[in-house]
Every structure is written in C-alpha cells, then in structure tokens.
Coordinates of C-alpha atoms and ligand atoms in Angstrom, one line a residue:
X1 CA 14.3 -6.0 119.4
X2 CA 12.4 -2.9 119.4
X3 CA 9.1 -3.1 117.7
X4 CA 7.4 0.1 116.4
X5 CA 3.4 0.3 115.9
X6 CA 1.7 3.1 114.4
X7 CA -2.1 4.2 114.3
X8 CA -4.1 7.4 113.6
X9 CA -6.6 9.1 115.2
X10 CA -9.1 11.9 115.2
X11 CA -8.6 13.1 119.2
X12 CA -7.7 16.3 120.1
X13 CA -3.7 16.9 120.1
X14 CA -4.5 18.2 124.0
X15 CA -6.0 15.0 125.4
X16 CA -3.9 12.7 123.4
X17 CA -2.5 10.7 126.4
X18 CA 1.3 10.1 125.0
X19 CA 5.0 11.0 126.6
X20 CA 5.1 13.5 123.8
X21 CA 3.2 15.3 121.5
X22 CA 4.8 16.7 117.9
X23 CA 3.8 19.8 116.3
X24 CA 5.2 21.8 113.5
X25 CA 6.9 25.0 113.6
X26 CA 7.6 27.7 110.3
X27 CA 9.9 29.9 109.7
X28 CA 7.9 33.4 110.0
X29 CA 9.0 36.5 109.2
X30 CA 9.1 37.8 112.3
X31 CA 10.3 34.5 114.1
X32 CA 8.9 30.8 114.7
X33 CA 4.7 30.3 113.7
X34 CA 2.8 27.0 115.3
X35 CA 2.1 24.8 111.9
X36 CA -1.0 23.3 111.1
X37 CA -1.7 20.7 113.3
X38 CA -0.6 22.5 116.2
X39 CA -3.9 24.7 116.9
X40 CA -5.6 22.6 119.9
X41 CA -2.7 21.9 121.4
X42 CA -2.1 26.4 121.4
X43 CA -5.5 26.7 122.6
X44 CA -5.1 24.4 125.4
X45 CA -2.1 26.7 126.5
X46 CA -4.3 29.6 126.1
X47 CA -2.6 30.9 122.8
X48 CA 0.9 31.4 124.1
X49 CA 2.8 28.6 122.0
X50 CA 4.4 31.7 119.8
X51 CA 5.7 33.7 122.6
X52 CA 7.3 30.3 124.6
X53 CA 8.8 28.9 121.4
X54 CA 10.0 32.5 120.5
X55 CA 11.4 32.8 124.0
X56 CA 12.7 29.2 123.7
X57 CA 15.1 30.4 120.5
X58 CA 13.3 28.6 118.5
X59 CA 12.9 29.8 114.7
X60 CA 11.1 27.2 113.0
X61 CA 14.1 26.4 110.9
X62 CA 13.9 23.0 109.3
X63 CA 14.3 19.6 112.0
X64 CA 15.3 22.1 114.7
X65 CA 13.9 20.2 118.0
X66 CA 12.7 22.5 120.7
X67 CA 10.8 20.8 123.8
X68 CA 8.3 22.6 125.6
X69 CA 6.8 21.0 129.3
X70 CA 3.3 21.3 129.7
X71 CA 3.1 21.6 133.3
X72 CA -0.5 19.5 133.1
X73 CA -1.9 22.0 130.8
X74 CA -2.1 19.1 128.1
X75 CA -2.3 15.1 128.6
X76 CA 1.1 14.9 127.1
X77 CA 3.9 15.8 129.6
X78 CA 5.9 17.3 126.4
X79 CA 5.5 19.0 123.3
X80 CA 8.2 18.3 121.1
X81 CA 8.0 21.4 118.2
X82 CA 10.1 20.7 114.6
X83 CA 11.0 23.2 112.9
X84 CA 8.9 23.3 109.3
X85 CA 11.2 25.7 107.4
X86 CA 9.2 28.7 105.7
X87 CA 6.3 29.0 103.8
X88 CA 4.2 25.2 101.8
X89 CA 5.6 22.7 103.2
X90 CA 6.9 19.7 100.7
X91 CA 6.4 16.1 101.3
X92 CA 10.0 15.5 101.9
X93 CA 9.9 18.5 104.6
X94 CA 7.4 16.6 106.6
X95 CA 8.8 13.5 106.2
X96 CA 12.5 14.2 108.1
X97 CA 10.2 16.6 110.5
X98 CA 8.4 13.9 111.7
X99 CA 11.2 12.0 111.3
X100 CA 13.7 14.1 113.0
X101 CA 10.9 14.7 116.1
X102 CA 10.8 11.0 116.8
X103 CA 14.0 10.0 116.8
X104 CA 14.9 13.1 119.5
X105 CA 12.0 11.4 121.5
X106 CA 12.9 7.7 121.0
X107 CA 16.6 8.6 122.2
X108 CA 14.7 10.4 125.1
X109 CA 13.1 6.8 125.6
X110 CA 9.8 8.3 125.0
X111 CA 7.5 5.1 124.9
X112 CA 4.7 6.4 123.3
X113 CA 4.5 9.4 120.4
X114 CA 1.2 11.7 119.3
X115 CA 2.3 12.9 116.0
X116 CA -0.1 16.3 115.3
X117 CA 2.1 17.4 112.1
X118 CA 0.3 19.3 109.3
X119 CA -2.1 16.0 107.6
X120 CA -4.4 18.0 105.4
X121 CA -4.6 15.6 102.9
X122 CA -3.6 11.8 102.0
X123 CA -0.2 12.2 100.9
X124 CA 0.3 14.5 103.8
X125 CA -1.0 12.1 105.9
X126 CA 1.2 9.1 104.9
X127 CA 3.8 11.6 104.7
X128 CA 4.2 12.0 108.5
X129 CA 3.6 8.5 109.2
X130 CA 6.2 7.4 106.7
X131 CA 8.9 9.9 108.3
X132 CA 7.3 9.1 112.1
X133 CA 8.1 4.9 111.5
X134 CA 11.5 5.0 109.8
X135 CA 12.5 8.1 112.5
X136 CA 11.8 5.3 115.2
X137 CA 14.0 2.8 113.7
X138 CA 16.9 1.4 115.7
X139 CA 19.1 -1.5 114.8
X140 CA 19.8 -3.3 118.0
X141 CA 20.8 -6.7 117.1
X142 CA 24.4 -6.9 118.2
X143 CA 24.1 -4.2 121.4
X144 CA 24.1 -6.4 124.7
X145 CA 22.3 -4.0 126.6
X146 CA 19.2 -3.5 124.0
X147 CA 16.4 -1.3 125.9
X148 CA 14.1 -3.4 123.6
X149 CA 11.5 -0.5 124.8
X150 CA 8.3 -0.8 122.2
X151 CA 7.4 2.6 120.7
X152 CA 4.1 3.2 120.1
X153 CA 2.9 6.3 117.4
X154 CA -0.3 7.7 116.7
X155 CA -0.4 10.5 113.9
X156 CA -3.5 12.9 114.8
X157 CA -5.7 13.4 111.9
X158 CA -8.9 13.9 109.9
X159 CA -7.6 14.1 106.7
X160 CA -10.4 11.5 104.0
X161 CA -7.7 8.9 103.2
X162 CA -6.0 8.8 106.2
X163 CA -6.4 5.1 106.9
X164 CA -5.2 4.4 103.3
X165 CA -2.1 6.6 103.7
X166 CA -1.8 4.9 107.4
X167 CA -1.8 1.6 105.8
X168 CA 0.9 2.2 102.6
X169 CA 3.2 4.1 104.9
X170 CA 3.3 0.9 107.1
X171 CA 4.1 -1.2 104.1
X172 CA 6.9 1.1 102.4
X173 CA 8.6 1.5 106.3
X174 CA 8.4 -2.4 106.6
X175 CA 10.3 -2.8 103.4
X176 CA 12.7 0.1 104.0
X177 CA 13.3 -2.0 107.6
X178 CA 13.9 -5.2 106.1
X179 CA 16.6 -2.9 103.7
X180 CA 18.1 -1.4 106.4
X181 CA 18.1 -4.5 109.3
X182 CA 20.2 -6.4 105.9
X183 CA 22.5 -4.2 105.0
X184 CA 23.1 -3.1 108.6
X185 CA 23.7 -7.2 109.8
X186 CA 27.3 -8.0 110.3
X187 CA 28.7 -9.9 106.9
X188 CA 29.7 -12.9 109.0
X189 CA 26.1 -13.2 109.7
X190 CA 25.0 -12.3 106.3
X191 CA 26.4 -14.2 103.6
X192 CA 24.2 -15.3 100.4
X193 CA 22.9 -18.4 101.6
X194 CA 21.7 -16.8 104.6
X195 CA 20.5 -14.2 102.5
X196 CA 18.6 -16.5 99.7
X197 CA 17.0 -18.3 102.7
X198 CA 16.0 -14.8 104.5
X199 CA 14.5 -13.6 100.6
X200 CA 12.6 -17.4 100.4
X201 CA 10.8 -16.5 104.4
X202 CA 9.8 -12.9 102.8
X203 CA 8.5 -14.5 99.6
X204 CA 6.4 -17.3 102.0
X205 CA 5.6 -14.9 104.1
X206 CA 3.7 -12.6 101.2
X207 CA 2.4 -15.3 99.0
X208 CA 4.9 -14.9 95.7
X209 CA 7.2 -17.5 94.3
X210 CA 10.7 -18.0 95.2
X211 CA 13.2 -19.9 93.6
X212 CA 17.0 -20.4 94.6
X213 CA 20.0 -21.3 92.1
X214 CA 22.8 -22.8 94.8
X215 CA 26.6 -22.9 93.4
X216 CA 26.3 -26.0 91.9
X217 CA 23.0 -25.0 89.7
X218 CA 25.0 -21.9 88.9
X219 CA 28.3 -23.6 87.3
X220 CA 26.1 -26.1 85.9
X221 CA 23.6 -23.7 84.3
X222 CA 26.1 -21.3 83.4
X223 CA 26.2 -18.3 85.4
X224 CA 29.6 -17.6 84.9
X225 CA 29.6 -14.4 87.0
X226 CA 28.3 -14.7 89.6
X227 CA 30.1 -18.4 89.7
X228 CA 33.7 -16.1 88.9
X229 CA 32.6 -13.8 92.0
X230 CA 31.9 -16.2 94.7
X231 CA 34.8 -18.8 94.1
X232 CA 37.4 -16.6 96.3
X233 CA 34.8 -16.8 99.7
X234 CA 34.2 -20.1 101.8
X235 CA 30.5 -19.0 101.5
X236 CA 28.7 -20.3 98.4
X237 CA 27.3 -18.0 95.6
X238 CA 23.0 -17.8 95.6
X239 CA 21.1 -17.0 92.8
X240 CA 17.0 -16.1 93.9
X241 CA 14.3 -15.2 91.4
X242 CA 11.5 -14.6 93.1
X243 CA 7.9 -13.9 91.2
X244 CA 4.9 -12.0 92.0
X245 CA 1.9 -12.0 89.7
X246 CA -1.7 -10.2 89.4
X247 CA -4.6 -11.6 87.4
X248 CA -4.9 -8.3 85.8
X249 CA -1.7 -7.3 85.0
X250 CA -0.7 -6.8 81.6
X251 CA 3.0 -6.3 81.8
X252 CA 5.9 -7.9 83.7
X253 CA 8.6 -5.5 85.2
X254 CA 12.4 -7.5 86.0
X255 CA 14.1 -5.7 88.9
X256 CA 17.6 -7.2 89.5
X257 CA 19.9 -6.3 92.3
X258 CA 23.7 -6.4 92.9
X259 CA 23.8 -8.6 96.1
X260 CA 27.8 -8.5 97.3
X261 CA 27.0 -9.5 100.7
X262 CA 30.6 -8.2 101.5
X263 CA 33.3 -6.7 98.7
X264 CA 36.6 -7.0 99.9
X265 CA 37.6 -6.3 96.1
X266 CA 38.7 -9.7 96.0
X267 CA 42.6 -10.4 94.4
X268 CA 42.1 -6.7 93.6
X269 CA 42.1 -6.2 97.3
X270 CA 40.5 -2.8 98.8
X271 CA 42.5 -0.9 101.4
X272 CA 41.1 -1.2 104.7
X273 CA 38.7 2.2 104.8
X274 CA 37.7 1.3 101.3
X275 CA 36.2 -1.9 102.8
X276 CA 34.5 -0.9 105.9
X277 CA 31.6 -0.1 103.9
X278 CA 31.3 -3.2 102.1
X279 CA 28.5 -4.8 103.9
X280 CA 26.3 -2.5 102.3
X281 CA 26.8 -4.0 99.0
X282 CA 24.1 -5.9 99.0
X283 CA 21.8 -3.4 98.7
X284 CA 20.7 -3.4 95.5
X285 CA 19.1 -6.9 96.0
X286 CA 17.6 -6.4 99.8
X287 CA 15.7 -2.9 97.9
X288 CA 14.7 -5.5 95.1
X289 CA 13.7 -8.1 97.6
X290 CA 12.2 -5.4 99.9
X291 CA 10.1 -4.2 97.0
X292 CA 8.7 -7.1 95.8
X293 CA 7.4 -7.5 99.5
X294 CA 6.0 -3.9 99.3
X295 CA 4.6 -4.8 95.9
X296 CA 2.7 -7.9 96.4
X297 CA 1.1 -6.5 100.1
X298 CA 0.1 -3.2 98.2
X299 CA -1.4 -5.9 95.3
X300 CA -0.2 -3.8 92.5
X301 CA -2.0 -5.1 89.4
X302 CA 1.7 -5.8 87.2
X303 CA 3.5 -8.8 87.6
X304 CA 7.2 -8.1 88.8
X305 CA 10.3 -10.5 88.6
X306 CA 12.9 -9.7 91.4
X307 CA 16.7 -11.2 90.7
X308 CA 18.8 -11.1 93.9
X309 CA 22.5 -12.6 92.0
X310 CA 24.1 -13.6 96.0
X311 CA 28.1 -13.7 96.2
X312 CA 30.7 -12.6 98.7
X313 CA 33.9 -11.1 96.9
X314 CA 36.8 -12.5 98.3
X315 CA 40.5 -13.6 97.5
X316 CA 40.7 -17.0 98.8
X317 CA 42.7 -19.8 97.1
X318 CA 40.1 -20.4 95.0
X319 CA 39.5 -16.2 94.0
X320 CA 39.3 -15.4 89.9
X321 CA 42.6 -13.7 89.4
X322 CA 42.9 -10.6 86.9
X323 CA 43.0 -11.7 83.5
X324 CA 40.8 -14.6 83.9
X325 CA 38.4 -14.8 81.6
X326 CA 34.4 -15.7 82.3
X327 CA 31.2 -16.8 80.2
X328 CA 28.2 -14.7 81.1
X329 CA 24.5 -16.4 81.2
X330 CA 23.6 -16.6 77.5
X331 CA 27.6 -17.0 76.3
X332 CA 29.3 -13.7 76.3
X333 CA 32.8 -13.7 77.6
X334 CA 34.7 -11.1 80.0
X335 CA 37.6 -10.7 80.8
X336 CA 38.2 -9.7 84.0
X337 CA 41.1 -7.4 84.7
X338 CA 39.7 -5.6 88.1
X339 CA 38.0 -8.3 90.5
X340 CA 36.5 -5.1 92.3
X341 CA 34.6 -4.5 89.4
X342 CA 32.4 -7.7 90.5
X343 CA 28.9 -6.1 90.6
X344 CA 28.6 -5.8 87.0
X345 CA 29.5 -9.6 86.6
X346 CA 26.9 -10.9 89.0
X347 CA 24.1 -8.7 87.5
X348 CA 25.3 -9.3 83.6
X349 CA 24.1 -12.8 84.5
X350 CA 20.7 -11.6 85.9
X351 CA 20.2 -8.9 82.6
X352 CA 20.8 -11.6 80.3
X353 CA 18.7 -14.6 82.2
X354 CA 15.9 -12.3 82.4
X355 CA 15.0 -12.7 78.7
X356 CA 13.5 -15.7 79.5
X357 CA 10.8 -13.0 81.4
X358 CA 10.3 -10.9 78.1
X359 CA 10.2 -8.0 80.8
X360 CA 8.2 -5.0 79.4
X361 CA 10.9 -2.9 81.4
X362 CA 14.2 -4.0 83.0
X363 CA 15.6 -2.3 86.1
X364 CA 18.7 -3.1 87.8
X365 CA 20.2 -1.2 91.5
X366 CA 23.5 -1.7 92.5
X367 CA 26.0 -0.2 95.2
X368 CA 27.9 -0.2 91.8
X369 CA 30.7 2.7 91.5
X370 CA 32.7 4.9 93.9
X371 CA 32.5 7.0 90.4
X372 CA 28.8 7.6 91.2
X373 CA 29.7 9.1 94.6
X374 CA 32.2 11.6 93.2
X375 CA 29.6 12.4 90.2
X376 CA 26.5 13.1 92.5
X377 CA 27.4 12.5 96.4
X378 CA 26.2 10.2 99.0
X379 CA 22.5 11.0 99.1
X380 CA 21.7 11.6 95.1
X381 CA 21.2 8.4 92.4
X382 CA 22.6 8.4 89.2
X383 CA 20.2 6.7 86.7
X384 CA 21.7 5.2 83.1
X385 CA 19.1 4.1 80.7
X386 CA 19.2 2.6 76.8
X387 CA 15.7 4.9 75.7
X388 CA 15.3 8.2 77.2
X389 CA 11.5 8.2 78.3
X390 CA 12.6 5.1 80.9
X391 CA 15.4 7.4 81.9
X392 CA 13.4 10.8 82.4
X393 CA 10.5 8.1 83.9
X394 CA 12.6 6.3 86.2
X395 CA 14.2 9.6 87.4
X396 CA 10.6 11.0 87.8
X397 CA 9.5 7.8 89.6
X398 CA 12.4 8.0 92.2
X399 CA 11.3 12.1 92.6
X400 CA 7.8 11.0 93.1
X401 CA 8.5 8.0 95.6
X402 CA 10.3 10.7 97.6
X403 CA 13.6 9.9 96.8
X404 CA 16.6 11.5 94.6
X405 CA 17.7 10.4 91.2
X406 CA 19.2 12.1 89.0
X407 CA 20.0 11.2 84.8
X408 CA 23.2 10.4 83.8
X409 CA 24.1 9.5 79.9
X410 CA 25.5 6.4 78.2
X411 CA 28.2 7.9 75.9
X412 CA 28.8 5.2 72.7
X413 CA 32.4 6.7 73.1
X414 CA 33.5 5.6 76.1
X415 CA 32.4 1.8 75.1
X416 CA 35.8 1.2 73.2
X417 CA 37.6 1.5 76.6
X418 CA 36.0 -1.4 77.6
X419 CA 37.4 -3.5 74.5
X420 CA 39.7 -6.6 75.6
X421 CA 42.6 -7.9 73.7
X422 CA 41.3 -11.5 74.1
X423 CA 37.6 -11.9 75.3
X424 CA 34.0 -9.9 74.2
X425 CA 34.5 -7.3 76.6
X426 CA 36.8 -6.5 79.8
X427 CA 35.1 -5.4 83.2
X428 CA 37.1 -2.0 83.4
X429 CA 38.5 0.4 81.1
X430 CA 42.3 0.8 80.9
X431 CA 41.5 5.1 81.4
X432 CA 39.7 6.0 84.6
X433 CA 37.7 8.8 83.2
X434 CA 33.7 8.4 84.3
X435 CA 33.8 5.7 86.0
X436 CA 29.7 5.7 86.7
X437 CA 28.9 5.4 83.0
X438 CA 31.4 2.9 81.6
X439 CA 29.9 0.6 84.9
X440 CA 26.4 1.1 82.9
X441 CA 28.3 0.8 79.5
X442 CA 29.0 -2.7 80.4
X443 CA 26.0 -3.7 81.7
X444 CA 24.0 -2.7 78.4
X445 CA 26.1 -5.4 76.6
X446 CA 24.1 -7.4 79.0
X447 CA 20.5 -6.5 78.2
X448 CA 18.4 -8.5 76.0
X449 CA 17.3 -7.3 72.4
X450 CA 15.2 -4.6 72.6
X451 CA 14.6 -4.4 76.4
X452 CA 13.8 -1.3 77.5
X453 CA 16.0 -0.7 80.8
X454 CA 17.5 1.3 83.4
X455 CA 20.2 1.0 85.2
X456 CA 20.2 3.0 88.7
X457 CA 23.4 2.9 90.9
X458 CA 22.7 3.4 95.0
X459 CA 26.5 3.6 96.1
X460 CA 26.2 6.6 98.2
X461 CA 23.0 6.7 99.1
X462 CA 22.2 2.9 100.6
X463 CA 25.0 3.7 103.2
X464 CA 24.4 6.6 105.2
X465 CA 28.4 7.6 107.5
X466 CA 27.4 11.2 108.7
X467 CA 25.0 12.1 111.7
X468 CA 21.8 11.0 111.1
X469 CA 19.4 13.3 110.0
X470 CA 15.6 13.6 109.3
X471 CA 14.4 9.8 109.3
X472 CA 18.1 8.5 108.4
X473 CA 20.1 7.0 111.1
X474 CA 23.5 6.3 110.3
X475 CA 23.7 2.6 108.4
X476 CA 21.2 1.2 106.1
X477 CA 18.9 3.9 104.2
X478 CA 16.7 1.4 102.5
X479 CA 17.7 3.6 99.2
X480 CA 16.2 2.7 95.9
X481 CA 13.3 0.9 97.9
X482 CA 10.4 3.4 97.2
X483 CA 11.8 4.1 93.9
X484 CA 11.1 0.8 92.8
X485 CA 7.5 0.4 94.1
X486 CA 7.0 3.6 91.9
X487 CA 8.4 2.3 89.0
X488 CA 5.9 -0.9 89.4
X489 CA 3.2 1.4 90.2
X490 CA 3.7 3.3 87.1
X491 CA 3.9 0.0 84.8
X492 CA 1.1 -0.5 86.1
X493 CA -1.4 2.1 84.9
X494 CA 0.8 2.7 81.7
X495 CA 3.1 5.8 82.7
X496 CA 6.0 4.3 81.8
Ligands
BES1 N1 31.1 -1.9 95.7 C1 32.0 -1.1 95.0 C2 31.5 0.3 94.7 C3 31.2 1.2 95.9 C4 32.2 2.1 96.3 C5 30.0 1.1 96.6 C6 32.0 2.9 97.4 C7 29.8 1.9 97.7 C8 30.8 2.8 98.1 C9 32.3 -1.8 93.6 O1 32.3 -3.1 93.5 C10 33.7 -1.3 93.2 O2 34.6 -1.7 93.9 N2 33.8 -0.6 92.1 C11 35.1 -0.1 91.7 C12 35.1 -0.3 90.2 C13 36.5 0.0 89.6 C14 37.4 -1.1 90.0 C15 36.3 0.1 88.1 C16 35.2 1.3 92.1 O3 34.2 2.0 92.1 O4 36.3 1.7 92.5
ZN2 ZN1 34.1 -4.1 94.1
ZN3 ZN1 31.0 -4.0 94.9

C-alpha cells in the first residue's frame, strides 16, 4: 500500500532536495507568468523561467503540466510548472493544481514532491496541501504488481497558520481516503458487516462511540427497511450509530448515510451497465463515517450522531418482491413497488430513529437517484431541504468546504404520486417526472416533527468514470465528505 506523508517548510524552493519541485504558472496576456511561489526557484535559473516555459508551449492554462530539467541549476532534478489559469487564483484552482502536479509526478514514480504553489495565507496554505495529498492517492489493493513506492510531500511556505492549515488538510485527506479506499473495495469484500466492523475500528481508533444493530436486532427492533433491503443478499443487514460528543457543545447534528454496499436493484433487477457502478452506493454512509472521523480529530465543539443503515440489494430467494409492503422505524408503512428505490427505505429507518437524538439539524447523503445526475451531472449535488435557511446553509456549507451543491425544491405537488392504493406511502411514483425530488419527497415523510433537515443526494459525484482530473482519480471522490465537516462546523458557532 502506498503511504503518503506531508510536511511544510520555510526552505528555499532552489535547495529543496526533492525529485521535483511544483510551481504555478498564469495565464498572461502575453503568454504563461511564473506564480507566486515560484520566484526563488526563477532566480536560481537566473530569471529565464518565462522565456523556457514560453518556448516549452506552455500558457499557464489551468492543470496544464509542463516539466522543465534543471540541469543542476536547482537541488531538484525537475520542475514540474501547473498551469494557474488567469488572473486571483481561487481555492478550488489551487487545489486540482496542486493536485493535478502530483499526480503527473506520482505516475512519473517521483518519490519525493516540493510543493512551492502560491501559500500566502492559511486557506491558501491548506489549499495546496489538501489538493497535493488527495492528487497522490492511489488505490492499489487488488493490483499484483503494487509499486508500494512511499511519496513523500513538503509544501514550501511561510504563510502564519501554515502548521494549522498543514494539520486540517491532513485530517480532511484522511477522511476523503477512508471514502474513497470504501467505495473503491470490491463488493465481495465489502458487504455491511464488513463495513459495520471497519466503522467500529474508525470509531476506536478516534475515541467516539459505536454501536451496531445486526439483522436480528433490526427485525426485532423494527427496522423494517433496512430488514426489507437486505433479505434478498446472503450478507446480513448492519445498522451503526456511532456518537461523538464535546463538553461544550450545545447542539447535536444527526448525519445519516445510504450504505447499499452493492445495488443490483434487487427483483427490480438493473441491466448490467446500470450496475457496474453499484459499489459506490455506499457512499453516503463511508462520507458520514468519514466525517465523524474528521469531526472528532478536528474536536469540533457540537456533538454529531452519524447513522450508517448497512444492506446489500439483492434478489435472492429470500428478496422483497414489488408490492410487498414494509413497516418503517416508528410504524409507517410502504409499499414497495420498485426494489431499486431501496435507499430511501434504509435511510427512512435512520430519519425516523434519530428522534430519539432530538437533533438540532438532520442531514442525510445518499448515492440516491440517477434523476439527480440528469438534473445536475456527475460532479454537482442537489440539496432538498424542509426550511429554506438549512437549504441555502447547507448549499453554502458544501461551497465553502470546497465542494459543489446546488438547491433543488420539494414541490407539495408532486407528493400525491407517491400515494399507494393499500399502505401509507409507495417508494416510487407511478409518473417518472423529477425523479430527484419525489426521492426527497419521500424521505420528508420520514423526518421527525419539527426537525430541521436536509437531504443532499451524491449520485454523480461519489463516483468519478471519466479521466481523472485535478485531485480526482477515477473511482471514489470522497464527495459530500468536506461538506459535512462544514455543516458541523457551522452548528457549531451558530451559522446554521
Ligand atoms: N443507487 C441508485 C441510484 C444511482 C443511480 C446512484 C446512478 C448512482 C448512479 C438507486 O438506488 C436507484 O436505483 N434509484 C432508482 C430509483 C427509481 C427506481 C425510482 C433510479 O434512480 O433509477
Ligand atoms: Zn437502487
Ligand atoms: Zn441504490
């Protein structure tokens, strides 16, 4: 397994003794500009970094990768240059620079990494070691000729802060690894009591409380969802709550997260391309899990209630068949006409047990709709909410976190579609219209009595298909991860 270590320091970029050395290049007007960051390493070549990375074809042009050999001129034996794009230079921007520059080097088999992007202040700073750590990532568990090479990165700065920002970039890329090294494990490997004992070593490991439901608790205490999903796979349901509490906190946020270790559909089978995804529909509950990992290392002073409901989605001879009907946690019936709409079942049982939490806010993720992937794409969240300052604060959390969101409505309209002719409410509408919102239609039956929630569905973005770009490799994204340590953050000094 590769392991990837990150430090800072104050050296100058040209003695920083590394197999490369990243600057930043803009977009000029009159073609590519060294970045900030970048000035020792130009004197050191006496001022002539414009003219080579000109001459190179470079243009500065966001995550273009142009490599430069110093000929001894500098302790590295290669500059890698990314291009910046023109003019400021957003958090985002640096992120997938530093991002993209790593992961050219680490597929070079670079070893060790001197990072001199622009790191003029603190969010800079963690910025570029954010980007740097998840742009090393590799998952190499099932290749049989793993390098298992250790890459070392040191980000070059003297920003006030910097060991701060080193410290919670290390934390949020730790959690956004356990997301992706989950959701990119093979489903054979990965099934939910695998998964509840994985969530119970992360909860040990940072010092919160854990607690697992197995399939017999479930049908005994009533979890009728997440009982209905699981009785189709030879692999037994899971139900983990795990807990993290501060001494000062004064309010208790309830993340759940849809945990389909793999959705074949079940009796309402996928066809085959639908399903080669599926693995990644778990990763509502590894971003919950992940968070709460994040969460208690950062202390965050707010105590946080993670639900991971566990099932595989299958049609064995046991499978719930369309038209069965189910009894939610707390007595509600479904019946269930689509056994692909399974993700709303597992998490109606975790909305309604959370009541026994009085959660000051509610948030649930889910890989929960192709609907959501038509409506926004693969990289873009949609965010449902029951009062519209948790929508606009969950949508600004995600933004601020560094990731995308983007607000969606709950129209009281569409709810009749999801009336049944013999049980509370049916999983799908007969009409196939918005498909994103009835999914969060349903789940509001869910929530308990004046609960302020959100409901944020991650079906395109935790799965990234296409080349990989900035600090994105193909698989896993850890999605919804950062959002939710925002969120937590921002219960915790009152902004939402
Ligand atoms: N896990 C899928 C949603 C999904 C689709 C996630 C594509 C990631 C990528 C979910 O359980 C599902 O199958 N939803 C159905 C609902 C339908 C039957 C109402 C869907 O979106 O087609
Ligand atoms: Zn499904
Ligand atoms: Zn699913």
């Amino acid at each position: 397994m590769t392991t990837i270590s990150l430090d800072f320091s104050q050296q100058p970029a040209r003695s920083a003794t590394a197999d490369g050395l990243v600057i930043g290049v803009t977009e000029g007007p009159d073609g590519p500009l060294p970045a900030p960051g970048s000035q020792d390493a130009d004197a050191a070549l006496d001022g002539t970094l414009a003219a080579t990375l000109a001459a190179l074809g470079a243009t500065g042009k966001r995550e273009e990768v142009t490599r430069i050999a110093t000929a001894g001129r500098l302790a590295a034996p290669l500059i890698v240059a990314v291009g910046l794009g023109p003019g400021e230079e957003d958090l985002e921007t640096l992120r997938r620079a530093a991002g993209a520059a790593v992961r050219s080097l680490a597929a070079g088999h670079a070893a060790s990494i001197a990072i001199s992007l622009p790191c003029r202040d603190e969010a800079e700073t963690e910025a570029v070691a954010l980007g740097a750590l998840l742009g090393g990532y590799r998952f190499d568990r099932y290749r049989s000729s793993a390098n298992g090479a250790n890459l070392s990165l040191t980000v070059l700065t003297s920003a006030p802060g910097a060991e701060a920002a080193v410290r919670r970039a290390q934390v949020l890329a730790a959690a956004i690894t356990l997301v992706r090294d989950l959701v990119n494990t093979s489903p054979s490997h990965l099934y939910p009591e695998v998964f509840a004992t994985q969530a119970a070593e992360v909860a040990r490991a940072v010092g919160i409380e854990v607690e697992v439901l197995d399939d017999s608790a479930l049908a005994s205490g009533g979890y009728g969802g997440i009982t209905g999903v699981g009785q189709g796979s030879v692999h037994p349901p899971r139900l983990v709550r795990l807990s993290y509490r501060h001494p000062d906190a004064a309010k208790t946020v309830v993340f759940a997260g849809k945990g389909i270790t793999f959705d074949s559909g079940g009796l309402s089978l996928k066809p085959p391309k639908a399903m080669e995804a599926m693995k990644s529909d778990m990763g509502g509950a590894a971003a919950v899990l992940a968070a709460l990992q994040a969460i208690a290392a950062l202390r965050l002073p707010v105590n946080v209630v993670g639900y991971l409901p566990l099932a595989e989605n299958m049609p064995g001879g046991g499978a719930q068949r369309p038209s069965d009907v189910i009894t939610i946690f707390g007595g509600k019936t479904v019946e269930v006409l689509n056994t692909d709409a399974e993700g709303r079942l597992v998490l109606a049982d975790a909305l309604a047990r959370s009541e026994q939490d009085s959660p000051d806010l509610l948030v649930d993720v889910a890989t929960l709709t192709g609907a959501q992937v038509i409506a926004l794409g693969p990289r873009i969240s949609g965010v449902m909410a029951n009062d519209d300052k948790v929508l606009a604060g969950v949508v600004d959390a995600a933004r601020r976190g560094g990731e995308q969101a983007w607000p969606m409505p709950l129209p009281d309209e569409l709810r009749k579609g999801l009336d049944s002719a013999v049980a509370d409410i049916a999983n799908v509408a007969g009409e196939r219209v918005a498909g994103m919102l009835i999914a969060g239609l349903f789940l509001r039956e869910f929530v308990p009595d004046g609960v302020r929630w959100a409901h944020v569905d991650i079906a395109g973005p935790a799965f990234h298909e296409g080349e990989p770009y900035g600090y994105t490799a193909k698989g896993g994204t850890g999605a919804a991860t950062r959002m939710l340590v925002q969120i937590a953050a921002d219960v915790a000094d009152g902004r939402l």
